[in-house]
PDB file of C-alpha atoms in Angstrom:
ATOM      1  CA  UNK A  53       0.000   0.000   0.000  1.00 45.00           C
ATOM      2  CA  UNK A  54       1.139   3.430  -0.673  1.00 45.00           C
ATOM      3  CA  UNK A  55      -0.601   5.569   1.882  1.00 48.00           C
ATOM      4  CA  UNK A  56       1.983   8.262   2.360  1.00 52.00           C
ATOM      5  CA  UNK A  57       2.905   9.031  -1.249  1.00 54.00           C
ATOM      6  CA  UNK A  58      -0.713   8.900  -2.186  1.00 65.00           C
ATOM      7  CA  UNK A  59      -1.664  11.174   0.695  1.00 61.00           C
ATOM      8  CA  UNK A  60       1.063  13.603  -0.281  1.00 62.00           C
ATOM      9  CA  UNK A  61      -0.101  13.604  -3.842  1.00 66.00           C
ATOM     10  CA  UNK A  62      -3.660  14.210  -2.790  1.00 65.00           C
ATOM     11  CA  UNK A  63      -2.684  17.103  -0.552  1.00 61.00           C
ATOM     12  CA  UNK A  64      -0.629  18.639  -3.307  1.00 63.00           C
ATOM     13  CA  UNK A  65      -3.479  18.326  -5.729  1.00 63.00           C
ATOM     14  CA  UNK A  66      -5.804  19.977  -3.230  1.00 59.00           C
ATOM     15  CA  UNK A  67      -3.370  22.773  -2.641  1.00 61.00           C
ATOM     16  CA  UNK A  68      -3.249  23.497  -6.330  1.00 58.00           C
ATOM     17  CA  UNK A  69      -7.029  23.522  -6.742  1.00 56.00           C
ATOM     18  CA  UNK A  70      -7.789  25.762  -3.760  1.00 52.00           C
ATOM     19  CA  UNK A  71      -6.341  28.955  -5.232  1.00 50.00           C
ATOM     20  CA  UNK A  72      -8.122  28.292  -8.531  1.00 48.00           C
ATOM     21  CA  UNK A  73     -11.405  27.702  -6.746  1.00 46.00           C
ATOM     22  CA  UNK A  74     -10.971  30.817  -4.646  1.00 49.00           C
ATOM     23  CA  UNK A  75     -10.519  32.907  -7.766  1.00 48.00           C
ATOM     24  CA  UNK A  76     -13.495  31.478  -9.624  1.00 51.00           C
ATOM     25  CA  UNK A  77     -16.188  33.518  -7.799  1.00 52.00           C
ATOM     26  CA  UNK A  78     -14.282  36.671  -8.601  1.00 52.00           C
ATOM     27  CA  UNK A  79     -14.204  35.701 -12.249  1.00 50.00           C
ATOM     28  CA  UNK A  80     -17.897  34.915 -12.154  1.00 50.00           C
ATOM     29  CA  UNK A  81     -18.669  38.177 -10.401  1.00 50.00           C
ATOM     30  CA  UNK A  82     -16.794  40.090 -13.072  1.00 50.00           C
ATOM     31  CA  UNK A  83     -18.631  38.186 -15.797  1.00 48.00           C
ATOM     32  CA  UNK A  84     -21.960  38.835 -14.063  1.00 50.00           C
ATOM     33  CA  UNK A  85     -21.253  42.565 -13.842  1.00 52.00           C
ATOM     34  CA  UNK A  86     -20.492  42.744 -17.530  1.00 58.00           C
ATOM     35  CA  UNK A  87     -23.465  40.571 -18.468  1.00 66.00           C
ATOM     36  CA  UNK A  88     -25.845  42.123 -15.900  1.00 66.00           C
ATOM     37  CA  UNK A  89     -29.380  42.815 -17.091  1.00 75.00           C
ATOM     38  CA  UNK A  90     -30.154  46.386 -18.179  1.00 72.00           C
ATOM     39  CA  UNK A  91     -32.458  46.909 -15.199  1.00 76.00           C
ATOM     40  CA  UNK A  92     -29.605  46.449 -12.722  1.00 80.00           C
ATOM     41  CA  UNK A  93     -27.100  48.671 -14.500  1.00 78.00           C
ATOM     42  CA  UNK A  94     -26.929  52.342 -13.527  1.00 76.00           C
ATOM     43  CA  UNK A  95     -28.749  54.651 -15.892  1.00 76.00           C
ATOM     44  CA  UNK A  96     -26.651  56.850 -18.127  1.00 82.00           C
ATOM     45  CA  UNK A  97     -26.724  60.572 -17.571  1.00 84.00           C
ATOM     46  CA  UNK A  98     -26.908  62.838 -14.564  1.00 89.00           C
ATOM     47  CA  UNK A  99     -29.200  61.293 -11.907  1.00 89.00           C
ATOM     48  CA  UNK A 100     -29.807  64.676 -10.250  1.00 91.00           C
ATOM     49  CA  UNK A 101     -31.020  66.173 -13.535  1.00 92.00           C
ATOM     50  CA  UNK A 102     -33.303  63.191 -14.106  1.00 93.00           C
ATOM     51  CA  UNK A 103     -34.670  63.557 -10.566  1.00 94.00           C
ATOM     52  CA  UNK A 104     -35.307  67.266 -11.170  1.00 95.00           C
ATOM     53  CA  UNK A 105     -37.111  66.534 -14.469  1.00 95.00           C
ATOM     54  CA  UNK A 106     -39.233  63.774 -12.922  1.00 96.00           C
ATOM     55  CA  UNK A 107     -40.124  66.003  -9.962  1.00 97.00           C
ATOM     56  CA  UNK A 108     -41.130  68.804 -12.354  1.00 97.00           C
ATOM     57  CA  UNK A 109     -43.307  66.369 -14.311  1.00 97.00           C
ATOM     58  CA  UNK A 110     -44.942  65.142 -11.112  1.00 97.00           C
ATOM     59  CA  UNK A 111     -45.548  68.713  -9.939  1.00 97.00           C
ATOM     60  CA  UNK A 112     -47.106  69.616 -13.300  1.00 97.00           C
ATOM     61  CA  UNK A 113     -49.352  66.532 -13.184  1.00 97.00           C
ATOM     62  CA  UNK A 114     -50.383  67.426  -9.634  1.00 97.00           C
ATOM     63  CA  UNK A 115     -51.191  71.001 -10.677  1.00 97.00           C
ATOM     64  CA  UNK A 116     -53.316  69.690 -13.577  1.00 97.00           C
ATOM     65  CA  UNK A 117     -55.138  67.390 -11.158  1.00 97.00           C
ATOM     66  CA  UNK A 118     -55.767  70.244  -8.703  1.00 97.00           C
ATOM     67  CA  UNK A 119     -57.079  72.422 -11.551  1.00 97.00           C
ATOM     68  CA  UNK A 120     -59.340  69.598 -12.750  1.00 97.00           C
ATOM     69  CA  UNK A 121     -60.588  69.058  -9.195  1.00 97.00           C
ATOM     70  CA  UNK A 122     -61.288  72.784  -8.806  1.00 97.00           C
ATOM     71  CA  UNK A 123     -63.191  72.876 -12.094  1.00 97.00           C
ATOM     72  CA  UNK A 124     -65.171  69.799 -11.092  1.00 97.00           C
ATOM     73  CA  UNK A 125     -65.977  71.332  -7.716  1.00 97.00           C
ATOM     74  CA  UNK A 126     -67.113  74.571  -9.382  1.00 97.00           C
ATOM     75  CA  UNK A 127     -69.343  72.567 -11.735  1.00 97.00           C
ATOM     76  CA  UNK A 128     -70.777  70.677  -8.791  1.00 98.00           C
ATOM     77  CA  UNK A 129     -71.464  73.894  -6.885  1.00 97.00           C
ATOM     78  CA  UNK A 130     -73.158  75.395  -9.959  1.00 97.00           C
ATOM     79  CA  UNK A 131     -75.291  72.275 -10.362  1.00 97.00           C
ATOM     80  CA  UNK A 132     -76.292  72.448  -6.700  1.00 97.00           C
ATOM     81  CA  UNK A 133     -77.229  76.135  -7.064  1.00 97.00           C
ATOM     82  CA  UNK A 134     -79.286  75.415 -10.202  1.00 97.00           C
ATOM     83  CA  UNK A 135     -81.012  72.544  -8.448  1.00 98.00           C
ATOM     84  CA  UNK A 136     -81.788  74.756  -5.446  1.00 97.00           C
ATOM     85  CA  UNK A 137     -83.221  77.429  -7.761  1.00 98.00           C
ATOM     86  CA  UNK A 138     -85.393  74.798  -9.500  1.00 98.00           C
ATOM     87  CA  UNK A 139     -86.634  73.487  -6.157  1.00 98.00           C
ATOM     88  CA  UNK A 140     -87.530  77.024  -5.032  1.00 98.00           C
ATOM     89  CA  UNK A 141     -89.263  77.749  -8.368  1.00 98.00           C
ATOM     90  CA  UNK A 142     -91.210  74.477  -8.251  1.00 98.00           C
ATOM     91  CA  UNK A 143     -92.158  75.028  -4.616  1.00 98.00           C
ATOM     92  CA  UNK A 144     -93.424  78.539  -5.441  1.00 98.00           C
ATOM     93  CA  UNK A 145     -95.357  77.242  -8.468  1.00 97.00           C
ATOM     94  CA  UNK A 146     -96.930  74.552  -6.299  1.00 98.00           C
ATOM     95  CA  UNK A 147     -97.843  77.095  -3.629  1.00 97.00           C
ATOM     96  CA  UNK A 148     -99.382  79.361  -6.304  1.00 97.00           C
ATOM     97  CA  UNK A 149    -101.383  76.431  -7.680  1.00 96.00           C
ATOM     98  CA  UNK A 150    -102.643  75.522  -4.202  1.00 96.00           C
ATOM     99  CA  UNK A 151    -103.579  79.159  -3.584  1.00 96.00           C
ATOM    100  CA  UNK A 152    -105.476  79.350  -6.889  1.00 94.00           C
ATOM    101  CA  UNK A 153    -107.236  76.092  -6.052  1.00 93.00           C
ATOM    102  CA  UNK A 154    -108.205  77.334  -2.602  1.00 94.00           C
ATOM    103  CA  UNK A 155    -109.576  80.558  -4.138  1.00 93.00           C
ATOM    104  CA  UNK A 156    -111.549  78.587  -6.722  1.00 91.00           C
ATOM    105  CA  UNK A 157    -113.001  76.312  -4.055  1.00 92.00           C
ATOM    106  CA  UNK A 158    -113.904  79.345  -1.917  1.00 93.00           C
ATOM    107  CA  UNK A 159    -115.580  81.053  -4.882  1.00 91.00           C
ATOM    108  CA  UNK A 160    -117.501  77.878  -5.731  1.00 90.00           C
ATOM    109  CA  UNK A 161    -118.688  77.454  -2.148  1.00 90.00           C
ATOM    110  CA  UNK A 162    -119.831  81.074  -2.015  1.00 90.00           C
ATOM    111  CA  UNK A 163    -121.781  80.702  -5.282  1.00 86.00           C
ATOM    112  CA  UNK A 164    -123.160  77.337  -4.213  1.00 81.00           C
ATOM    113  CA  UNK A 165    -124.360  78.878  -0.923  1.00 83.00           C
ATOM    114  CA  UNK A 166    -126.100  81.680  -2.845  1.00 82.00           C
ATOM    115  CA  UNK A 167    -127.588  79.166  -5.263  1.00 77.00           C
ATOM    116  CA  UNK A 168    -128.945  77.049  -2.420  1.00 77.00           C
ATOM    117  CA  UNK A 169    -130.640  80.153  -0.946  1.00 77.00           C
ATOM    118  CA  UNK A 170    -132.309  80.818  -4.311  1.00 72.00           C
ATOM    119  CA  UNK A 171    -133.320  77.209  -4.938  1.00 78.00           C
ATOM    120  CA  UNK A 172    -136.279  77.571  -2.617  1.00 76.00           C
ATOM    121  CA  UNK A 173    -138.080  78.718  -5.750  1.00 72.00           C
ATOM    122  CA  UNK A 174    -137.098  75.447  -7.431  1.00 73.00           C
ATOM    123  CA  UNK A 175    -138.424  73.514  -4.451  1.00 73.00           C
ATOM    124  CA  UNK A 176    -141.606  75.449  -4.590  1.00 76.00           C
ATOM    125  CA  UNK A 177    -142.011  74.493  -8.248  1.00 72.00           C
ATOM    126  CA  UNK A 178    -141.273  77.959  -9.734  1.00 72.00           C
ATOM    127  CA  UNK A 179    -138.994  76.963 -12.651  1.00 70.00           C
ATOM    128  CA  UNK A 180    -138.737  80.559 -13.914  1.00 77.00           C
ATOM    129  CA  UNK A 181    -137.210  81.739 -10.654  1.00 73.00           C
ATOM    130  CA  UNK A 182    -134.966  78.603 -10.313  1.00 74.00           C
ATOM    131  CA  UNK A 183    -131.370  79.669 -11.114  1.00 74.00           C
ATOM    132  CA  UNK A 184    -128.898  77.315 -12.840  1.00 76.00           C
ATOM    133  CA  UNK A 185    -126.500  75.420 -10.593  1.00 75.00           C
ATOM    134  CA  UNK A 186    -123.053  77.087 -10.284  1.00 77.00           C
ATOM    135  CA  UNK A 187    -120.233  75.627 -12.356  1.00 77.00           C
ATOM    136  CA  UNK A 188    -117.699  73.473 -10.572  1.00 79.00           C
ATOM    137  CA  UNK A 189    -114.200  75.005 -10.805  1.00 76.00           C
ATOM    138  CA  UNK A 190    -112.136  73.419 -13.558  1.00 71.00           C
ATOM    139  CA  UNK A 191    -115.134  72.259 -15.601  1.00 71.00           C
ATOM    140  CA  UNK A 192    -116.945  73.827 -18.510  1.00 64.00           C
ATOM    141  CA  UNK A 193    -120.641  73.706 -19.262  1.00 57.00           C
TER     142      UNK A 193
END
């Protein structure tokens, strides 16, 4: 058996492979840096200038959004005011209609009362003195 020469040869072989193995990750790392995907490479150009441009674009977009929101709010307020005016107009028209109806009913009751006083002639059989019945408001004869 050759344990010692074989052991010496094995140790020598290991000693030679260790430095090569230790250098391999560095070689891989260098290859990975060169072949790195575009998303992990730094962007070309001045990053501060890009940041300033992007911030200006964001500020402009925000100002457009604020202006759009203000215009939308003004439209909403105008719609609310128009709706309020319509409600007031409709409420007034309804009140006027109710008032006209109440006046018509009052006028009809007054004429009906007068007619009933004069109908005694009708009850007595005097057709010449019997007045016609008053017209009901909203109808035509």
